[in-house]
Amino acid sequence: MDVNATKIGQIIFVLTIVVVFFTLKFAKGKTTNLPLIGFYAILLNVIFAPAGWIYCWYWSTKPQLPKK
């Protein structure tokens, strides 16, 4: 079986971008520190991808912050 590390790296990179985009989209209006959420999402997706998916799900289910 021929394993191409470049293709695997590209797939991981694209999945990371997609999951980080959705995490930030879901977290908008639910946090006061959006750049930190993006950093954590990138870190989790690069180190252990399923943790990044769970983090994205967490922000999708979290309620909105109350309006001032």
PDB file of N, CA and C in Angstrom:
ATOM      1  N   MET A   1       0.842  -1.173   0.000  1.00  0.00           N
ATOM      2  CA  MET A   1       0.000   0.000   0.000  1.00  0.00           C
ATOM      3  C   MET A   1       0.889   1.239   0.000  1.00  0.00           C
ATOM      4  N   ASP A   2       0.546   2.174  -0.853  1.00  0.00           N
ATOM      5  CA  ASP A   2       1.332   3.398  -0.995  1.00  0.00           C
ATOM      6  C   ASP A   2       0.708   4.502  -0.142  1.00  0.00           C
ATOM      7  N   VAL A   3       1.415   4.925   0.898  1.00  0.00           N
ATOM      8  CA  VAL A   3       0.937   5.989   1.773  1.00  0.00           C
ATOM      9  C   VAL A   3       1.671   7.271   1.403  1.00  0.00           C
ATOM     10  N   ASN A   4       0.913   8.271   1.045  1.00  0.00           N
ATOM     11  CA  ASN A   4       1.493   9.533   0.635  1.00  0.00           C
ATOM     12  C   ASN A   4       1.318  10.534   1.779  1.00  0.00           C
ATOM     13  N   ALA A   5       2.417  10.880   2.456  1.00  0.00           N
ATOM     14  CA  ALA A   5       2.360  11.774   3.613  1.00  0.00           C
ATOM     15  C   ALA A   5       1.907  13.175   3.222  1.00  0.00           C
ATOM     16  N   THR A   6       2.222  13.592   2.021  1.00  0.00           N
ATOM     17  CA  THR A   6       1.810  14.920   1.575  1.00  0.00           C
ATOM     18  C   THR A   6       0.293  15.010   1.474  1.00  0.00           C
ATOM     19  N   LYS A   7      -0.330  13.989   0.901  1.00  0.00           N
ATOM     20  CA  LYS A   7      -1.797  13.982   0.790  1.00  0.00           C
ATOM     21  C   LYS A   7      -2.453  13.944   2.163  1.00  0.00           C
ATOM     22  N   ILE A   8      -1.918  13.155   3.066  1.00  0.00           N
ATOM     23  CA  ILE A   8      -2.473  13.068   4.416  1.00  0.00           C
ATOM     24  C   ILE A   8      -2.364  14.428   5.111  1.00  0.00           C
ATOM     25  N   GLY A   9      -1.234  15.095   4.961  1.00  0.00           N
ATOM     26  CA  GLY A   9      -1.044  16.422   5.536  1.00  0.00           C
ATOM     27  C   GLY A   9      -2.008  17.443   4.959  1.00  0.00           C
ATOM     28  N   GLN A  10      -2.245  17.361   3.662  1.00  0.00           N
ATOM     29  CA  GLN A  10      -3.184  18.277   3.024  1.00  0.00           C
ATOM     30  C   GLN A  10      -4.612  18.037   3.516  1.00  0.00           C
ATOM     31  N   ILE A  11      -4.981  16.789   3.681  1.00  0.00           N
ATOM     32  CA  ILE A  11      -6.321  16.462   4.179  1.00  0.00           C
ATOM     33  C   ILE A  11      -6.491  16.973   5.609  1.00  0.00           C
ATOM     34  N   ILE A  12      -5.497  16.766   6.449  1.00  0.00           N
ATOM     35  CA  ILE A  12      -5.563  17.259   7.830  1.00  0.00           C
ATOM     36  C   ILE A  12      -5.663  18.777   7.841  1.00  0.00           C
ATOM     37  N   PHE A  13      -4.905  19.443   6.981  1.00  0.00           N
ATOM     38  CA  PHE A  13      -4.937  20.901   6.906  1.00  0.00           C
ATOM     39  C   PHE A  13      -6.316  21.420   6.502  1.00  0.00           C
ATOM     40  N   VAL A  14      -6.911  20.833   5.483  1.00  0.00           N
ATOM     41  CA  VAL A  14      -8.233  21.261   5.011  1.00  0.00           C
ATOM     42  C   VAL A  14      -9.295  21.004   6.083  1.00  0.00           C
ATOM     43  N   LEU A  15      -9.245  19.835   6.712  1.00  0.00           N
ATOM     44  CA  LEU A  15     -10.209  19.544   7.783  1.00  0.00           C
ATOM     45  C   LEU A  15     -10.046  20.507   8.955  1.00  0.00           C
ATOM     46  N   THR A  16      -8.821  20.870   9.274  1.00  0.00           N
ATOM     47  CA  THR A  16      -8.576  21.828  10.350  1.00  0.00           C
ATOM     48  C   THR A  16      -9.192  23.181  10.016  1.00  0.00           C
ATOM     49  N   ILE A  17      -9.002  23.641   8.803  1.00  0.00           N
ATOM     50  CA  ILE A  17      -9.569  24.930   8.394  1.00  0.00           C
ATOM     51  C   ILE A  17     -11.096  24.901   8.473  1.00  0.00           C
ATOM     52  N   VAL A  18     -11.704  23.826   8.011  1.00  0.00           N
ATOM     53  CA  VAL A  18     -13.167  23.713   8.026  1.00  0.00           C
ATOM     54  C   VAL A  18     -13.697  23.690   9.459  1.00  0.00           C
ATOM     55  N   VAL A  19     -13.095  22.878  10.317  1.00  0.00           N
ATOM     56  CA  VAL A  19     -13.575  22.762  11.692  1.00  0.00           C
ATOM     57  C   VAL A  19     -13.344  24.067  12.459  1.00  0.00           C
ATOM     58  N   VAL A  20     -12.210  24.728  12.241  1.00  0.00           N
ATOM     59  CA  VAL A  20     -11.957  26.005  12.913  1.00  0.00           C
ATOM     60  C   VAL A  20     -12.959  27.055  12.438  1.00  0.00           C
ATOM     61  N   PHE A  21     -13.265  27.088  11.158  1.00  0.00           N
ATOM     62  CA  PHE A  21     -14.257  28.023  10.637  1.00  0.00           C
ATOM     63  C   PHE A  21     -15.610  27.820  11.320  1.00  0.00           C
ATOM     64  N   PHE A  22     -16.061  26.571  11.398  1.00  0.00           N
ATOM     65  CA  PHE A  22     -17.356  26.308  12.021  1.00  0.00           C
ATOM     66  C   PHE A  22     -17.325  26.568  13.524  1.00  0.00           C
ATOM     67  N   THR A  23     -16.204  26.276  14.180  1.00  0.00           N
ATOM     68  CA  THR A  23     -16.092  26.560  15.609  1.00  0.00           C
ATOM     69  C   THR A  23     -16.226  28.055  15.860  1.00  0.00           C
ATOM     70  N   LEU A  24     -15.538  28.860  15.068  1.00  0.00           N
ATOM     71  CA  LEU A  24     -15.627  30.313  15.234  1.00  0.00           C
ATOM     72  C   LEU A  24     -17.020  30.834  14.886  1.00  0.00           C
ATOM     73  N   LYS A  25     -17.635  30.228  13.888  1.00  0.00           N
ATOM     74  CA  LYS A  25     -19.004  30.630  13.514  1.00  0.00           C
ATOM     75  C   LYS A  25     -19.979  30.332  14.649  1.00  0.00           C
ATOM     76  N   PHE A  26     -19.842  29.161  15.263  1.00  0.00           N
ATOM     77  CA  PHE A  26     -20.728  28.792  16.361  1.00  0.00           C
ATOM     78  C   PHE A  26     -20.441  29.598  17.616  1.00  0.00           C
ATOM     79  N   ALA A  27     -19.178  29.964  17.861  1.00  0.00           N
ATOM     80  CA  ALA A  27     -18.793  30.661  19.093  1.00  0.00           C
ATOM     81  C   ALA A  27     -19.081  32.156  19.036  1.00  0.00           C
ATOM     82  N   LYS A  28     -19.330  32.677  17.857  1.00  0.00           N
ATOM     83  CA  LYS A  28     -19.598  34.104  17.728  1.00  0.00           C
ATOM     84  C   LYS A  28     -20.869  34.464  18.492  1.00  0.00           C
ATOM     85  N   GLY A  29     -20.761  35.433  19.377  1.00  0.00           N
ATOM     86  CA  GLY A  29     -21.901  35.837  20.201  1.00  0.00           C
ATOM     87  C   GLY A  29     -22.042  35.031  21.477  1.00  0.00           C
ATOM     88  N   LYS A  30     -21.172  34.037  21.661  1.00  0.00           N
ATOM     89  CA  LYS A  30     -21.238  33.188  22.847  1.00  0.00           C
ATOM     90  C   LYS A  30     -20.015  33.348  23.735  1.00  0.00           C
ATOM     91  N   THR A  31     -19.055  34.157  23.303  1.00  0.00           N
ATOM     92  CA  THR A  31     -17.824  34.352  24.048  1.00  0.00           C
ATOM     93  C   THR A  31     -17.358  35.791  23.897  1.00  0.00           C
ATOM     94  N   THR A  32     -16.504  36.213  24.825  1.00  0.00           N
ATOM     95  CA  THR A  32     -15.927  37.549  24.727  1.00  0.00           C
ATOM     96  C   THR A  32     -14.513  37.504  24.174  1.00  0.00           C
ATOM     97  N   ASN A  33     -13.945  36.324  23.982  1.00  0.00           N
ATOM     98  CA  ASN A  33     -12.574  36.188  23.509  1.00  0.00           C
ATOM     99  C   ASN A  33     -12.514  35.221  22.326  1.00  0.00           C
ATOM    100  N   LEU A  34     -12.963  35.668  21.184  1.00  0.00           N
ATOM    101  CA  LEU A  34     -13.034  34.826  19.990  1.00  0.00           C
ATOM    102  C   LEU A  34     -11.663  34.383  19.474  1.00  0.00           C
ATOM    103  N   PRO A  35     -10.607  35.224  19.523  1.00  0.00           N
ATOM    104  CA  PRO A  35      -9.297  34.739  19.060  1.00  0.00           C
ATOM    105  C   PRO A  35      -8.768  33.554  19.874  1.00  0.00           C
ATOM    106  N   LEU A  36      -9.037  33.538  21.164  1.00  0.00           N
ATOM    107  CA  LEU A  36      -8.597  32.413  21.991  1.00  0.00           C
ATOM    108  C   LEU A  36      -9.331  31.133  21.610  1.00  0.00           C
ATOM    109  N   ILE A  37     -10.604  31.246  21.293  1.00  0.00           N
ATOM    110  CA  ILE A  37     -11.380  30.091  20.844  1.00  0.00           C
ATOM    111  C   ILE A  37     -10.794  29.552  19.540  1.00  0.00           C
ATOM    112  N   GLY A  38     -10.423  30.445  18.633  1.00  0.00           N
ATOM    113  CA  GLY A  38      -9.806  30.028  17.380  1.00  0.00           C
ATOM    114  C   GLY A  38      -8.467  29.344  17.606  1.00  0.00           C
ATOM    115  N   PHE A  39      -7.666  29.884  18.520  1.00  0.00           N
ATOM    116  CA  PHE A  39      -6.374  29.272  18.831  1.00  0.00           C
ATOM    117  C   PHE A  39      -6.555  27.876  19.403  1.00  0.00           C
ATOM    118  N   TYR A  40      -7.486  27.730  20.353  1.00  0.00           N
ATOM    119  CA  TYR A  40      -7.748  26.411  20.933  1.00  0.00           C
ATOM    120  C   TYR A  40      -8.253  25.432  19.877  1.00  0.00           C
ATOM    121  N   ALA A  41      -9.090  25.903  18.973  1.00  0.00           N
ATOM    122  CA  ALA A  41      -9.622  25.035  17.922  1.00  0.00           C
ATOM    123  C   ALA A  41      -8.496  24.548  17.001  1.00  0.00           C
ATOM    124  N   ILE A  42      -7.597  25.445  16.632  1.00  0.00           N
ATOM    125  CA  ILE A  42      -6.461  25.048  15.787  1.00  0.00           C
ATOM    126  C   ILE A  42      -5.580  24.051  16.524  1.00  0.00           C
ATOM    127  N   LEU A  43      -5.278  24.354  17.770  1.00  0.00           N
ATOM    128  CA  LEU A  43      -4.417  23.489  18.564  1.00  0.00           C
ATOM    129  C   LEU A  43      -5.005  22.088  18.718  1.00  0.00           C
ATOM    130  N   LEU A  44      -6.285  22.017  19.043  1.00  0.00           N
ATOM    131  CA  LEU A  44      -6.925  20.715  19.221  1.00  0.00           C
ATOM    132  C   LEU A  44      -6.986  19.931  17.912  1.00  0.00           C
ATOM    133  N   ASN A  45      -7.251  20.610  16.803  1.00  0.00           N
ATOM    134  CA  ASN A  45      -7.344  19.907  15.518  1.00  0.00           C
ATOM    135  C   ASN A  45      -5.999  19.406  15.030  1.00  0.00           C
ATOM    136  N   VAL A  46      -4.939  20.123  15.335  1.00  0.00           N
ATOM    137  CA  VAL A  46      -3.618  19.690  14.896  1.00  0.00           C
ATOM    138  C   VAL A  46      -3.101  18.551  15.772  1.00  0.00           C
ATOM    139  N   ILE A  47      -3.332  18.649  17.084  1.00  0.00           N
ATOM    140  CA  ILE A  47      -2.816  17.638  18.003  1.00  0.00           C
ATOM    141  C   ILE A  47      -3.654  16.359  17.969  1.00  0.00           C
ATOM    142  N   PHE A  48      -4.980  16.511  18.087  1.00  0.00           N
ATOM    143  CA  PHE A  48      -5.873  15.345  18.147  1.00  0.00           C
ATOM    144  C   PHE A  48      -7.217  15.766  17.572  1.00  0.00           C
ATOM    145  N   ALA A  49      -7.451  15.438  16.303  1.00  0.00           N
ATOM    146  CA  ALA A  49      -8.606  15.949  15.564  1.00  0.00           C
ATOM    147  C   ALA A  49      -9.959  15.680  16.228  1.00  0.00           C
ATOM    148  N   PRO A  50     -10.248  14.489  16.742  1.00  0.00           N
ATOM    149  CA  PRO A  50     -11.565  14.305  17.349  1.00  0.00           C
ATOM    150  C   PRO A  50     -11.847  15.255  18.516  1.00  0.00           C
ATOM    151  N   ALA A  51     -10.820  15.678  19.224  1.00  0.00           N
ATOM    152  CA  ALA A  51     -11.019  16.655  20.299  1.00  0.00           C
ATOM    153  C   ALA A  51     -11.472  17.992  19.707  1.00  0.00           C
ATOM    154  N   GLY A  52     -10.952  18.345  18.544  1.00  0.00           N
ATOM    155  CA  GLY A  52     -11.374  19.573  17.872  1.00  0.00           C
ATOM    156  C   GLY A  52     -12.818  19.500  17.424  1.00  0.00           C
ATOM    157  N   TRP A  53     -13.257  18.331  17.002  1.00  0.00           N
ATOM    158  CA  TRP A  53     -14.654  18.162  16.595  1.00  0.00           C
ATOM    159  C   TRP A  53     -15.575  18.273  17.801  1.00  0.00           C
ATOM    160  N   ILE A  54     -15.159  17.716  18.922  1.00  0.00           N
ATOM    161  CA  ILE A  54     -15.961  17.813  20.150  1.00  0.00           C
ATOM    162  C   ILE A  54     -16.009  19.258  20.622  1.00  0.00           C
ATOM    163  N   TYR A  55     -14.907  19.973  20.494  1.00  0.00           N
ATOM    164  CA  TYR A  55     -14.860  21.386  20.871  1.00  0.00           C
ATOM    165  C   TYR A  55     -15.814  22.199  19.991  1.00  0.00           C
ATOM    166  N   CYS A  56     -15.868  21.896  18.713  1.00  0.00           N
ATOM    167  CA  CYS A  56     -16.805  22.559  17.803  1.00  0.00           C
ATOM    168  C   CYS A  56     -18.246  22.262  18.219  1.00  0.00           C
ATOM    169  N   TRP A  57     -18.525  21.021  18.560  1.00  0.00           N
ATOM    170  CA  TRP A  57     -19.869  20.649  19.011  1.00  0.00           C
ATOM    171  C   TRP A  57     -20.228  21.382  20.301  1.00  0.00           C
ATOM    172  N   TYR A  58     -19.259  21.509  21.208  1.00  0.00           N
ATOM    173  CA  TYR A  58     -19.490  22.228  22.467  1.00  0.00           C
ATOM    174  C   TYR A  58     -19.951  23.655  22.199  1.00  0.00           C
ATOM    175  N   TRP A  59     -19.298  24.347  21.284  1.00  0.00           N
ATOM    176  CA  TRP A  59     -19.680  25.724  21.000  1.00  0.00           C
ATOM    177  C   TRP A  59     -20.988  25.806  20.228  1.00  0.00           C
ATOM    178  N   SER A  60     -21.341  24.762  19.503  1.00  0.00           N
ATOM    179  CA  SER A  60     -22.617  24.793  18.788  1.00  0.00           C
ATOM    180  C   SER A  60     -23.804  24.618  19.732  1.00  0.00           C
ATOM    181  N   THR A  61     -23.580  23.972  20.883  1.00  0.00           N
ATOM    182  CA  THR A  61     -24.676  23.751  21.820  1.00  0.00           C
ATOM    183  C   THR A  61     -24.727  24.755  22.962  1.00  0.00           C
ATOM    184  N   LYS A  62     -23.694  25.584  23.118  1.00  0.00           N
ATOM    185  CA  LYS A  62     -23.645  26.557  24.201  1.00  0.00           C
ATOM    186  C   LYS A  62     -24.636  27.693  23.929  1.00  0.00           C
ATOM    187  N   PRO A  63     -25.346  28.172  24.961  1.00  0.00           N
ATOM    188  CA  PRO A  63     -26.322  29.262  24.737  1.00  0.00           C
ATOM    189  C   PRO A  63     -25.634  30.608  24.495  1.00  0.00           C
ATOM    190  N   GLN A  64     -26.357  31.496  23.879  1.00  0.00           N
ATOM    191  CA  GLN A  64     -25.854  32.848  23.604  1.00  0.00           C
ATOM    192  C   GLN A  64     -25.635  33.626  24.902  1.00  0.00           C
ATOM    193  N   LEU A  65     -24.700  34.586  24.865  1.00  0.00           N
ATOM    194  CA  LEU A  65     -24.500  35.461  26.011  1.00  0.00           C
ATOM    195  C   LEU A  65     -25.681  36.414  26.111  1.00  0.00           C
ATOM    196  N   PRO A  66     -26.054  36.796  27.327  1.00  0.00           N
ATOM    197  CA  PRO A  66     -27.177  37.744  27.459  1.00  0.00           C
ATOM    198  C   PRO A  66     -26.789  39.123  26.893  1.00  0.00           C
ATOM    199  N   LYS A  67     -27.763  39.776  26.298  1.00  0.00           N
ATOM    200  CA  LYS A  67     -27.546  41.111  25.728  1.00  0.00           C
ATOM    201  C   LYS A  67     -27.509  42.141  26.859  1.00  0.00           C
ATOM    202  N   LYS A  68     -26.656  43.156  26.678  1.00  0.00           N
ATOM    203  CA  LYS A  68     -26.556  44.223  27.695  1.00  0.00           C
ATOM    204  C   LYS A  68     -27.506  45.344  27.388  1.00  0.00           C
TER     205      LYS A  68
END
